[in-house]
PDB file of C-alpha atoms and ligand atoms in Angstrom:
ATOM      1  CA  MET A  49       0.000   0.000   0.000  1.00  0.00           C
ATOM      2  CA  LEU A  50       2.829   2.424   0.908  1.00  0.00           C
ATOM      3  CA  ASP A  51       6.540   2.855   0.310  1.00  0.00           C
ATOM      4  CA  PRO A  52       8.560   1.380   3.280  1.00  0.00           C
ATOM      5  CA  ALA A  53      10.502   4.623   3.805  1.00  0.00           C
ATOM      6  CA  LEU A  54       7.239   6.538   4.045  1.00  0.00           C
ATOM      7  CA  ILE A  55       5.861   3.955   6.505  1.00  0.00           C
ATOM      8  CA  ALA A  56       8.943   4.489   8.677  1.00  0.00           C
ATOM      9  CA  ASP A  57       8.371   8.287   8.603  1.00  0.00           C
ATOM     10  CA  LEU A  58       4.705   7.864   9.503  1.00  0.00           C
ATOM     11  CA  ARG A  59       5.542   5.483  12.338  1.00  0.00           C
ATOM     12  CA  ALA A  60       7.986   8.029  13.761  1.00  0.00           C
ATOM     13  CA  ALA A  61       5.371  10.803  13.699  1.00  0.00           C
ATOM     14  CA  ARG A  62       4.707  12.371  17.089  1.00  0.00           C
ATOM     15  CA  ARG A  63       1.623  14.403  16.205  1.00  0.00           C
ATOM     16  CA  ILE A  64      -1.060  13.165  13.860  1.00  0.00           C
ATOM     17  CA  VAL A  65      -3.977  15.041  12.295  1.00  0.00           C
ATOM     18  CA  VAL A  66      -6.861  13.259  10.607  1.00  0.00           C
ATOM     19  CA  PHE A  67      -8.808  15.750   8.503  1.00  0.00           C
ATOM     20  CA  THR A  68     -12.197  14.409   7.431  1.00  0.00           C
ATOM     21  CA  GLY A  69     -15.000  15.396   5.066  1.00  0.00           C
ATOM     22  CA  ALA A  70     -18.403  14.018   4.169  1.00  0.00           C
ATOM     23  CA  GLY A  71     -16.884  10.880   2.547  1.00  0.00           C
ATOM     24  CA  MET A  72     -15.747   9.756   6.018  1.00  0.00           C
ATOM     25  CA  SER A  73     -19.385   9.076   6.909  1.00  0.00           C
ATOM     26  CA  ALA A  74     -20.574   7.830   3.508  1.00  0.00           C
ATOM     27  CA  GLU A  75     -20.213   4.181   4.595  1.00  0.00           C
ATOM     28  CA  SER A  76     -22.279   5.026   7.695  1.00  0.00           C
ATOM     29  CA  GLY A  77     -25.146   5.858   5.341  1.00  0.00           C
ATOM     30  CA  ILE A  78     -24.995   9.672   5.440  1.00  0.00           C
ATOM     31  CA  PRO A  79     -24.986  11.134   1.930  1.00  0.00           C
ATOM     32  CA  THR A  80     -22.136  13.426   0.873  1.00  0.00           C
ATOM     33  CA  PHE A  81     -22.898  16.868  -0.545  1.00  0.00           C
ATOM     34  CA  ARG A  82     -21.394  17.077  -3.953  1.00  0.00           C
ATOM     35  CA  GLU A  83     -21.481  13.670  -5.536  1.00  0.00           C
ATOM     36  CA  ARG A  84     -23.549  13.813  -8.666  1.00  0.00           C
ATOM     37  CA  LEU A  85     -26.246  11.206  -8.172  1.00  0.00           C
ATOM     38  CA  THR A  86     -26.425  10.558  -4.458  1.00  0.00           C
ATOM     39  CA  GLY A  87     -25.154  13.842  -3.007  1.00  0.00           C
ATOM     40  CA  LEU A  88     -27.495  16.064  -1.001  1.00  0.00           C
ATOM     41  CA  TRP A  89     -26.997  18.975  -3.399  1.00  0.00           C
ATOM     42  CA  ALA A  90     -28.062  16.782  -6.337  1.00  0.00           C
ATOM     43  CA  GLN A  91     -31.629  17.179  -5.095  1.00  0.00           C
ATOM     44  CA  VAL A  92     -31.697  20.809  -3.976  1.00  0.00           C
ATOM     45  CA  ASP A  93     -29.943  24.132  -4.530  1.00  0.00           C
ATOM     46  CA  PRO A  94     -27.784  24.805  -1.428  1.00  0.00           C
ATOM     47  CA  MET A  95     -28.552  28.514  -1.690  1.00  0.00           C
ATOM     48  CA  GLU A  96     -32.225  27.697  -1.048  1.00  0.00           C
ATOM     49  CA  ILE A  97     -31.578  25.529   1.957  1.00  0.00           C
ATOM     50  CA  ALA A  98     -28.289  26.224   3.695  1.00  0.00           C
ATOM     51  CA  THR A  99     -27.891  29.981   3.978  1.00  0.00           C
ATOM     52  CA  PRO A 100     -29.085  32.549   6.538  1.00  0.00           C
ATOM     53  CA  TRP A 101     -31.040  34.282   3.745  1.00  0.00           C
ATOM     54  CA  ALA A 102     -32.909  31.074   2.972  1.00  0.00           C
ATOM     55  CA  PHE A 103     -33.805  30.668   6.648  1.00  0.00           C
ATOM     56  CA  ARG A 104     -34.995  34.270   6.926  1.00  0.00           C
ATOM     57  CA  ALA A 105     -37.171  33.820   3.814  1.00  0.00           C
ATOM     58  CA  ASP A 106     -38.653  30.410   4.663  1.00  0.00           C
ATOM     59  CA  PRO A 107     -37.562  29.018   8.051  1.00  0.00           C
ATOM     60  CA  GLN A 108     -39.899  26.034   7.881  1.00  0.00           C
ATOM     61  CA  ARG A 109     -38.485  24.789   4.565  1.00  0.00           C
ATOM     62  CA  VAL A 110     -34.910  25.043   5.820  1.00  0.00           C
ATOM     63  CA  TRP A 111     -35.856  23.374   9.139  1.00  0.00           C
ATOM     64  CA  ASP A 112     -37.629  20.505   7.348  1.00  0.00           C
ATOM     65  CA  TRP A 113     -34.608  19.801   5.134  1.00  0.00           C
ATOM     66  CA  HIS A 114     -32.295  19.682   8.154  1.00  0.00           C
ATOM     67  CA  VAL A 115     -34.779  17.391   9.969  1.00  0.00           C
ATOM     68  CA  HIS A 116     -34.408  14.972   7.076  1.00  0.00           C
ATOM     69  CA  LEU A 117     -30.595  15.054   7.377  1.00  0.00           C
ATOM     70  CA  ALA A 118     -30.855  14.716  11.188  1.00  0.00           C
ATOM     71  CA  GLU A 119     -32.876  11.520  10.757  1.00  0.00           C
ATOM     72  CA  ALA A 120     -30.046  10.043   8.669  1.00  0.00           C
ATOM     73  CA  VAL A 121     -27.505  11.130  11.294  1.00  0.00           C
ATOM     74  CA  ARG A 122     -29.498   9.614  14.187  1.00  0.00           C
ATOM     75  CA  ALA A 123     -29.877   6.335  12.288  1.00  0.00           C
ATOM     76  CA  ALA A 124     -26.159   6.181  11.442  1.00  0.00           C
ATOM     77  CA  ARG A 125     -23.471   4.374  13.407  1.00  0.00           C
ATOM     78  CA  PRO A 126     -19.735   5.145  13.357  1.00  0.00           C
ATOM     79  CA  ASN A 127     -18.055   2.947  10.738  1.00  0.00           C
ATOM     80  CA  ALA A 128     -14.799   0.990  10.920  1.00  0.00           C
ATOM     81  CA  GLY A 129     -12.911   4.101   9.766  1.00  0.00           C
ATOM     82  CA  HIS A 130     -14.197   6.280  12.629  1.00  0.00           C
ATOM     83  CA  GLU A 131     -13.379   3.432  15.016  1.00  0.00           C
ATOM     84  CA  ALA A 132      -9.839   2.993  13.650  1.00  0.00           C
ATOM     85  CA  ILE A 133      -9.129   6.708  14.204  1.00  0.00           C
ATOM     86  CA  ALA A 134     -10.511   6.608  17.757  1.00  0.00           C
ATOM     87  CA  ALA A 135      -8.445   3.479  18.496  1.00  0.00           C
ATOM     88  CA  LEU A 136      -5.207   5.328  17.645  1.00  0.00           C
ATOM     89  CA  GLU A 137      -5.990   8.010  20.220  1.00  0.00           C
ATOM     90  CA  GLN A 138      -6.988   5.373  22.775  1.00  0.00           C
ATOM     91  CA  ALA A 139      -3.669   3.580  22.143  1.00  0.00           C
ATOM     92  CA  GLY A 140      -1.867   6.720  23.331  1.00  0.00           C
ATOM     93  CA  LEU A 141      -0.955   8.416  20.059  1.00  0.00           C
ATOM     94  CA  ASP A 142      -1.317  12.202  19.826  1.00  0.00           C
ATOM     95  CA  VAL A 143      -4.191  12.403  17.335  1.00  0.00           C
ATOM     96  CA  THR A 144      -6.349  15.428  16.534  1.00  0.00           C
ATOM     97  CA  VAL A 145      -9.395  14.950  14.322  1.00  0.00           C
ATOM     98  CA  ILE A 146     -10.385  18.024  12.324  1.00  0.00           C
ATOM     99  CA  THR A 147     -13.725  17.396  10.697  1.00  0.00           C
ATOM    100  CA  GLN A 148     -16.011  19.225   8.320  1.00  0.00           C
ATOM    101  CA  ASN A 149     -18.772  16.820   9.298  1.00  0.00           C
ATOM    102  CA  VAL A 150     -21.684  17.856  11.457  1.00  0.00           C
ATOM    103  CA  ASP A 151     -22.756  14.324  12.418  1.00  0.00           C
ATOM    104  CA  ALA A 152     -20.676  13.879  15.625  1.00  0.00           C
ATOM    105  CA  LEU A 153     -19.739  10.331  14.525  1.00  0.00           C
ATOM    106  CA  HIS A 154     -16.109  10.848  15.560  1.00  0.00           C
ATOM    107  CA  HIS A 155     -17.253  11.608  19.122  1.00  0.00           C
ATOM    108  CA  ARG A 156     -19.609   8.656  19.044  1.00  0.00           C
ATOM    109  CA  ALA A 157     -16.729   6.398  17.943  1.00  0.00           C
ATOM    110  CA  GLY A 158     -14.750   7.528  21.011  1.00  0.00           C
ATOM    111  CA  SER A 159     -12.430  10.232  19.642  1.00  0.00           C
ATOM    112  CA  ARG A 160     -11.892  12.991  22.218  1.00  0.00           C
ATOM    113  CA  ALA A 161      -9.669  15.543  20.471  1.00  0.00           C
ATOM    114  CA  VAL A 162     -12.092  16.611  17.744  1.00  0.00           C
ATOM    115  CA  VAL A 163     -12.349  20.029  16.096  1.00  0.00           C
ATOM    116  CA  GLU A 164     -15.788  20.412  14.511  1.00  0.00           C
ATOM    117  CA  LEU A 165     -15.146  23.074  11.891  1.00  0.00           C
ATOM    118  CA  HIS A 166     -18.715  23.278  10.648  1.00  0.00           C
ATOM    119  CA  GLY A 167     -20.608  22.728  13.897  1.00  0.00           C
ATOM    120  CA  ASN A 168     -22.978  20.005  15.018  1.00  0.00           C
ATOM    121  CA  LEU A 169     -26.310  19.358  13.342  1.00  0.00           C
ATOM    122  CA  LEU A 170     -28.046  18.000  16.439  1.00  0.00           C
ATOM    123  CA  ARG A 171     -27.249  21.063  18.550  1.00  0.00           C
ATOM    124  CA  LEU A 172     -29.512  24.107  18.183  1.00  0.00           C
ATOM    125  CA  LYS A 173     -28.873  27.817  18.538  1.00  0.00           C
ATOM    126  CA  SER A 174     -30.996  30.881  18.005  1.00  0.00           C
ATOM    127  CA  PHE A 175     -31.239  32.528  14.625  1.00  0.00           C
ATOM    128  CA  VAL A 176     -29.812  35.979  15.148  1.00  0.00           C
ATOM    129  CA  ASP A 177     -31.724  38.340  12.926  1.00  0.00           C
ATOM    130  CA  GLU A 178     -29.319  41.244  13.116  1.00  0.00           C
ATOM    131  CA  GLU A 179     -31.728  43.682  11.487  1.00  0.00           C
ATOM    132  CA  ALA A 180     -34.319  43.014  14.178  1.00  0.00           C
ATOM    133  CA  ALA A 181     -31.730  43.099  16.964  1.00  0.00           C
ATOM    134  CA  PHE A 182     -30.378  46.477  15.881  1.00  0.00           C
ATOM    135  CA  ALA A 183     -33.893  47.855  15.458  1.00  0.00           C
ATOM    136  CA  ALA A 184     -34.839  46.897  19.032  1.00  0.00           C
ATOM    137  CA  ALA A 185     -34.681  49.726  21.541  1.00  0.00           C
ATOM    138  CA  SER A 186     -32.708  47.875  24.225  1.00  0.00           C
ATOM    139  CA  PRO A 187     -31.632  44.370  23.208  1.00  0.00           C
ATOM    140  CA  THR A 188     -30.173  42.276  26.009  1.00  0.00           C
ATOM    141  CA  ILE A 189     -28.327  38.970  25.809  1.00  0.00           C
ATOM    142  CA  CYS A 190     -30.595  35.948  26.275  1.00  0.00           C
ATOM    143  CA  ARG A 191     -29.508  33.694  29.161  1.00  0.00           C
ATOM    144  CA  ALA A 192     -30.609  30.552  27.329  1.00  0.00           C
ATOM    145  CA  CYS A 193     -29.076  31.025  23.893  1.00  0.00           C
ATOM    146  CA  ASP A 194     -26.697  34.033  24.046  1.00  0.00           C
ATOM    147  CA  GLY A 195     -28.733  35.626  21.238  1.00  0.00           C
ATOM    148  CA  TYR A 196     -30.251  39.078  21.429  1.00  0.00           C
ATOM    149  CA  ALA A 197     -33.395  39.432  23.495  1.00  0.00           C
ATOM    150  CA  VAL A 198     -35.899  42.201  23.673  1.00  0.00           C
ATOM    151  CA  TRP A 199     -36.705  42.194  27.360  1.00  0.00           C
ATOM    152  CA  GLU A 200     -40.528  42.216  27.208  1.00  0.00           C
ATOM    153  CA  SER A 201     -40.664  38.973  25.195  1.00  0.00           C
ATOM    154  CA  CYS A 202     -37.936  37.274  27.193  1.00  0.00           C
ATOM    155  CA  ASP A 203     -38.413  34.624  29.896  1.00  0.00           C
ATOM    156  CA  PRO A 204     -35.965  35.576  32.639  1.00  0.00           C
ATOM    157  CA  TYR A 205     -36.196  32.076  34.170  1.00  0.00           C
ATOM    158  CA  ALA A 206     -35.264  30.146  31.014  1.00  0.00           C
ATOM    159  CA  ASP A 207     -31.789  28.664  30.999  1.00  0.00           C
ATOM    160  CA  ARG A 208     -29.519  26.559  28.808  1.00  0.00           C
ATOM    161  CA  SER A 209     -31.043  23.239  29.852  1.00  0.00           C
ATOM    162  CA  ASP A 210     -34.434  24.418  28.512  1.00  0.00           C
ATOM    163  CA  LEU A 211     -32.764  25.067  25.184  1.00  0.00           C
ATOM    164  CA  ALA A 212     -30.799  21.784  25.250  1.00  0.00           C
ATOM    165  CA  ALA A 213     -34.070  19.857  25.705  1.00  0.00           C
ATOM    166  CA  ILE A 214     -35.359  21.021  22.291  1.00  0.00           C
ATOM    167  CA  GLU A 215     -34.455  18.753  19.358  1.00  0.00           C
ATOM    168  CA  LEU A 216     -34.224  18.999  15.591  1.00  0.00           C
ATOM    169  CA  ARG A 217     -37.446  17.079  14.906  1.00  0.00           C
ATOM    170  CA  ALA A 218     -40.364  17.292  12.457  1.00  0.00           C
ATOM    171  CA  GLY A 219     -42.877  20.020  13.282  1.00  0.00           C
ATOM    172  CA  ALA A 220     -43.040  23.783  13.482  1.00  0.00           C
ATOM    173  CA  VAL A 221     -39.712  25.602  13.878  1.00  0.00           C
ATOM    174  CA  PRO A 222     -39.280  25.923  17.662  1.00  0.00           C
ATOM    175  CA  ARG A 223     -38.332  29.114  19.439  1.00  0.00           C
ATOM    176  CA  CYS A 224     -35.727  29.778  22.094  1.00  0.00           C
ATOM    177  CA  PRO A 225     -37.392  29.399  25.501  1.00  0.00           C
ATOM    178  CA  GLY A 226     -35.510  32.476  26.688  1.00  0.00           C
ATOM    179  CA  CYS A 227     -35.876  35.154  24.044  1.00  0.00           C
ATOM    180  CA  GLY A 228     -38.370  33.696  21.601  1.00  0.00           C
ATOM    181  CA  ALA A 229     -35.955  33.755  18.635  1.00  0.00           C
ATOM    182  CA  LEU A 230     -36.390  31.025  16.033  1.00  0.00           C
ATOM    183  CA  LEU A 231     -34.018  28.093  16.567  1.00  0.00           C
ATOM    184  CA  ARG A 232     -31.760  26.681  13.858  1.00  0.00           C
ATOM    185  CA  PRO A 233     -29.128  23.929  13.703  1.00  0.00           C
ATOM    186  CA  ASP A 234     -25.720  24.958  15.031  1.00  0.00           C
ATOM    187  CA  VAL A 235     -23.951  24.401  11.700  1.00  0.00           C
ATOM    188  CA  VAL A 236     -22.030  26.745   9.429  1.00  0.00           C
ATOM    189  CA  TRP A 237     -24.153  27.665   6.420  1.00  0.00           C
ATOM    190  CA  PHE A 238     -22.858  29.113   3.155  1.00  0.00           C
ATOM    191  CA  GLY A 239     -22.034  32.779   3.655  1.00  0.00           C
ATOM    192  CA  GLU A 240     -21.310  32.369   7.380  1.00  0.00           C
ATOM    193  CA  PRO A 241     -17.882  32.500   9.000  1.00  0.00           C
ATOM    194  CA  LEU A 242     -16.410  29.572  10.912  1.00  0.00           C
ATOM    195  CA  ALA A 243     -16.135  29.923  14.685  1.00  0.00           C
ATOM    196  CA  VAL A 244     -12.807  31.616  15.387  1.00  0.00           C
ATOM    197  CA  GLU A 245     -11.931  29.070  18.116  1.00  0.00           C
ATOM    198  CA  ALA A 246     -12.523  26.170  15.713  1.00  0.00           C
ATOM    199  CA  ILE A 247     -10.389  27.420  12.839  1.00  0.00           C
ATOM    200  CA  GLU A 248      -7.633  28.534  15.223  1.00  0.00           C
ATOM    201  CA  ALA A 249      -7.611  25.099  16.882  1.00  0.00           C
ATOM    202  CA  ALA A 250      -7.381  23.530  13.407  1.00  0.00           C
ATOM    203  CA  TRP A 251      -4.488  25.775  12.336  1.00  0.00           C
ATOM    204  CA  ASN A 252      -2.636  25.062  15.579  1.00  0.00           C
ATOM    205  CA  ALA A 253      -2.999  21.307  15.159  1.00  0.00           C
ATOM    206  CA  VAL A 254      -1.978  21.437  11.479  1.00  0.00           C
ATOM    207  CA  ASP A 255       1.041  23.648  12.196  1.00  0.00           C
ATOM    208  CA  ARG A 256       2.305  21.202  14.836  1.00  0.00           C
ATOM    209  CA  CYS A 257       1.583  17.914  13.063  1.00  0.00           C
ATOM    210  CA  ASP A 258       4.115  15.551  11.489  1.00  0.00           C
ATOM    211  CA  VAL A 259       1.504  13.720   9.438  1.00  0.00           C
ATOM    212  CA  LEU A 260      -1.955  14.598   8.124  1.00  0.00           C
ATOM    213  CA  PHE A 261      -4.421  12.094   6.665  1.00  0.00           C
ATOM    214  CA  ALA A 262      -7.011  13.816   4.416  1.00  0.00           C
ATOM    215  CA  VAL A 263     -10.016  11.482   4.308  1.00  0.00           C
ATOM    216  CA  GLY A 264     -13.184  11.852   2.230  1.00  0.00           C
ATOM    217  CA  ALA A 265     -12.953  15.590   1.587  1.00  0.00           C
ATOM    218  CA  SER A 266     -13.509  17.095  -1.843  1.00  0.00           C
ATOM    219  CA  LEU A 267     -11.378  20.103  -0.797  1.00  0.00           C
ATOM    220  CA  GLU A 268     -13.822  22.546  -2.332  1.00  0.00           C
ATOM    221  CA  VAL A 269     -14.943  24.405   0.788  1.00  0.00           C
ATOM    222  CA  GLU A 270     -12.617  27.057   2.221  1.00  0.00           C
ATOM    223  CA  PRO A 271     -10.999  27.635   4.640  1.00  0.00           C
ATOM    224  CA  ALA A 272     -11.076  23.900   5.479  1.00  0.00           C
ATOM    225  CA  ALA A 273      -9.832  22.939   2.003  1.00  0.00           C
ATOM    226  CA  SER A 274      -6.504  24.680   2.608  1.00  0.00           C
ATOM    227  CA  LEU A 275      -5.602  22.635   5.680  1.00  0.00           C
ATOM    228  CA  PRO A 276      -3.859  19.728   3.879  1.00  0.00           C
ATOM    229  CA  TRP A 277      -1.957  22.240   1.722  1.00  0.00           C
ATOM    230  CA  ARG A 278      -0.916  24.135   4.842  1.00  0.00           C
ATOM    231  CA  ALA A 279       0.385  20.882   6.394  1.00  0.00           C
ATOM    232  CA  LEU A 280       2.363  20.138   3.210  1.00  0.00           C
ATOM    233  CA  ALA A 281       3.864  23.633   3.199  1.00  0.00           C
ATOM    234  CA  ARG A 282       4.956  23.131   6.831  1.00  0.00           C
ATOM    235  CA  GLY A 283       6.795  19.916   5.912  1.00  0.00           C
ATOM    236  CA  ALA A 284       4.325  17.344   7.255  1.00  0.00           C
ATOM    237  CA  ARG A 285       3.737  14.035   5.485  1.00  0.00           C
ATOM    238  CA  VAL A 286       0.282  14.141   3.865  1.00  0.00           C
ATOM    239  CA  ILE A 287      -1.711  11.078   2.772  1.00  0.00           C
ATOM    240  CA  GLU A 288      -5.050  11.276   0.963  1.00  0.00           C
ATOM    241  CA  VAL A 289      -7.729   8.574   1.287  1.00  0.00           C
ATOM    242  CA  ASN A 290     -10.568   8.995  -1.204  1.00  0.00           C
ATOM    243  CA  PRO A 291     -12.191   6.800  -3.887  1.00  0.00           C
ATOM    244  CA  SER A 292     -12.032   9.855  -6.227  1.00  0.00           C
ATOM    245  CA  PRO A 293      -8.672  11.538  -5.637  1.00  0.00           C
ATOM    246  CA  THR A 294      -8.562  15.340  -5.521  1.00  0.00           C
ATOM    247  CA  GLU A 295      -5.826  17.551  -6.944  1.00  0.00           C
ATOM    248  CA  LEU A 296      -4.001  17.099  -3.625  1.00  0.00           C
ATOM    249  CA  VAL A 297      -2.963  13.631  -4.746  1.00  0.00           C
ATOM    250  CA  GLY A 298      -0.479  15.048  -7.263  1.00  0.00           C
ATOM    251  CA  GLN A 299       1.372  16.925  -4.512  1.00  0.00           C
ATOM    252  CA  CYS A 300       1.069  14.826  -1.362  1.00  0.00           C
ATOM    253  CA  HIS A 301       3.162  11.831  -0.252  1.00  0.00           C
ATOM    254  CA  ALA A 302       0.623   9.118  -1.084  1.00  0.00           C
ATOM    255  CA  GLY A 303      -2.926   8.776  -2.316  1.00  0.00           C
ATOM    256  CA  ILE A 304      -4.953   5.705  -1.447  1.00  0.00           C
ATOM    257  CA  ARG A 305      -7.985   5.109  -3.604  1.00  0.00           C
ATOM    258  CA  GLY A 306     -10.801   3.638  -1.564  1.00  0.00           C
ATOM    259  CA  GLY A 307     -13.451   4.186   1.065  1.00  0.00           C
ATOM    260  CA  ALA A 308     -12.554   5.321   4.573  1.00  0.00           C
ATOM    261  CA  ALA A 309     -14.142   2.348   6.369  1.00  0.00           C
ATOM    262  CA  GLU A 310     -12.264  -0.110   4.202  1.00  0.00           C
ATOM    263  CA  VAL A 311      -8.884   1.664   3.953  1.00  0.00           C
ATOM    264  CA  LEU A 312      -8.227   3.213   7.380  1.00  0.00           C
ATOM    265  CA  PRO A 313      -8.209   0.041   9.553  1.00  0.00           C
ATOM    266  CA  GLU A 314      -5.808  -1.642   7.122  1.00  0.00           C
ATOM    267  CA  LEU A 315      -3.641   1.455   6.630  1.00  0.00           C
ATOM    268  CA  PHE A 316      -3.281   2.106  10.369  1.00  0.00           C
ATOM    269  CA  GLY A 317      -2.602  -1.609  10.926  1.00  0.00           C
ATOM    270  CA  ILE A 318       0.325  -1.391   8.506  1.00  0.00           C
ATOM    271  CA  ILE A 319       1.766   1.805   9.997  1.00  0.00           C
ATOM    272  CA  TRP A 320       1.210   0.949  13.676  1.00  0.00           C
ATOM    273  CA  PRO A 321       0.977  -2.878  13.760  1.00  0.00           C
ATOM    274  CA  SER A 322       1.385  -3.130  17.529  1.00  0.00           C
ATOM    275  CA  ARG A 323      -1.376  -0.605  18.408  1.00  0.00           C
TER     276      ARG A 323
HETATM  277  P1  LIG B  35     -18.263  16.639  -0.420  1.00  0.00           P
HETATM  278  O1  LIG B  35     -19.636  16.103  -0.472  1.00  0.00           O
HETATM  279  O2  LIG B  35     -17.954  17.872  -1.170  1.00  0.00           O
HETATM  280  O3  LIG B  35     -17.234  15.511  -0.941  1.00  0.00           O
HETATM  281  C1  LIG B  35     -17.252  14.215  -0.482  1.00  0.00           C
HETATM  282  C2  LIG B  35     -15.921  13.572  -0.773  1.00  0.00           C
HETATM  283  O4  LIG B  35     -15.927  12.275  -0.180  1.00  0.00           O
HETATM  284  C3  LIG B  35     -15.608  13.372  -2.246  1.00  0.00           C
HETATM  285  O5  LIG B  35     -14.269  13.780  -2.501  1.00  0.00           O
HETATM  286  C4  LIG B  35     -15.786  11.874  -2.454  1.00  0.00           C
HETATM  287  O6  LIG B  35     -14.958  11.358  -3.473  1.00  0.00           O
HETATM  288  C5  LIG B  35     -15.389  11.353  -1.095  1.00  0.00           C
HETATM  289  N1  LIG B  35     -15.945  10.045  -0.742  1.00  0.00           N
HETATM  290  C6  LIG B  35     -17.107   9.485  -1.121  1.00  0.00           C
HETATM  291  N2  LIG B  35     -17.268   8.275  -0.562  1.00  0.00           N
HETATM  292  C7  LIG B  35     -16.189   8.076   0.223  1.00  0.00           C
HETATM  293  C8  LIG B  35     -15.782   7.040   1.101  1.00  0.00           C
HETATM  294  N3  LIG B  35     -16.520   5.944   1.285  1.00  0.00           N
HETATM  295  N4  LIG B  35     -14.600   7.169   1.756  1.00  0.00           N
HETATM  296  C9  LIG B  35     -13.827   8.258   1.579  1.00  0.00           C
HETATM  297  N5  LIG B  35     -14.165   9.273   0.767  1.00  0.00           N
HETATM  298  C10 LIG B  35     -15.335   9.192   0.107  1.00  0.00           C
HETATM  299  O7  LIG B  35     -17.889  16.799   1.085  1.00  0.00           O
HETATM  300  P2  LIG B  35     -16.852  17.703   1.876  1.00  0.00           P
HETATM  301  O8  LIG B  35     -15.593  17.833   1.089  1.00  0.00           O
HETATM  302  O9  LIG B  35     -16.797  17.203   3.239  1.00  0.00           O
HETATM  303  O10 LIG B  35     -17.498  19.144   1.922  1.00  0.00           O
HETATM  304  C11 LIG B  35     -18.635  19.660   2.118  1.00  0.00           C
HETATM  305  C12 LIG B  35     -19.424  19.968   3.319  1.00  0.00           C
HETATM  306  O11 LIG B  35     -20.278  18.909   3.509  1.00  0.00           O
HETATM  307  C13 LIG B  35     -18.817  20.149   4.645  1.00  0.00           C
HETATM  308  O12 LIG B  35     -19.012  21.450   4.982  1.00  0.00           O
HETATM  309  C14 LIG B  35     -19.666  19.295   5.614  1.00  0.00           C
HETATM  310  O13 LIG B  35     -20.093  20.108   6.689  1.00  0.00           O
HETATM  311  C15 LIG B  35     -20.811  18.921   4.816  1.00  0.00           C
HETATM  312  N6  LIG B  35     -21.442  17.598   4.989  1.00  0.00           N
HETATM  313  C16 LIG B  35     -21.326  16.880   6.136  1.00  0.00           C
HETATM  314  C17 LIG B  35     -21.905  15.629   6.233  1.00  0.00           C
HETATM  315  C18 LIG B  35     -21.778  14.870   7.517  1.00  0.00           C
HETATM  316  O14 LIG B  35     -21.692  15.482   8.579  1.00  0.00           O
HETATM  317  N7  LIG B  35     -21.723  13.528   7.446  1.00  0.00           N
HETATM  318  C19 LIG B  35     -22.592  15.087   5.156  1.00  0.00           C
HETATM  319  C20 LIG B  35     -22.702  15.848   3.993  1.00  0.00           C
HETATM  320  C21 LIG B  35     -22.095  17.088   3.922  1.00  0.00           C
END
């Protein structure tokens, strides 16, 4: 599968990053975004479903689409690839997972050091309508959701556990129990920035790593797409795992054509046979 000299370099690595995209969870039954026939965007225009403007225009439609995705996520189980990554960390290796996925399958597989670049679908937050917040005479910060609250419509006794009890389920779009704002999934939509803490944690891990595995990512969404290139520029060994290699494969140290669940257990078994 790999050149012996490269295997020796990988085995000597002290800090490992596994950077994952939607393909990581494909074998768990969650569709990817961009693949032509099965991808989620094959059925719908992302601008109509995954932007703050779409939610402002038709919150129920956007909610319903995310409910559908949430059902797939709840039904899914971590696959052998997620488990192989978690096993490395549990064996004592310094592994950071940086994921674009919003399905929390790395956590469910047992990984602890996980940077969720694009949020978590099953967590909710309030939709901050900045126009309304700025128009309000005296907006305060809601104790339940940290969004803006106009005091008269706010429940001063609501707290975070009231918000945490609300789920992404079929039905009318729920409202924050504190301030009454519409709730939305805590994911990064097109046109929204990544959380500063998340991208900084990702850059820190990439800048310190000796090896980065890029698994199941089409490398089309910035700033996440630049992470493997950044690792290469810093001198790390970079290995791509994808059934349809990206342009990274021409520049990185090895490209393995195949699915994450099939390739990762075997690949890690070759590099770290005693773990
Ligand atoms: P993408 O849909 O653009 O690309 C998927 C990639 O996975 C492709 O390169 C494809 O060749 C590869 N792939 C397909 N099957 C694979 C397998 N079995 N093993 C390994 N690779 C496989 O996805 P992306 O690059 O992650 O980017 C888009 C966005 O999609 C991200 O922002 C992410 O938040 C979102 N997303 C997340 C999920 C999820 O949480 N599971 C699902 C769909 C989309």
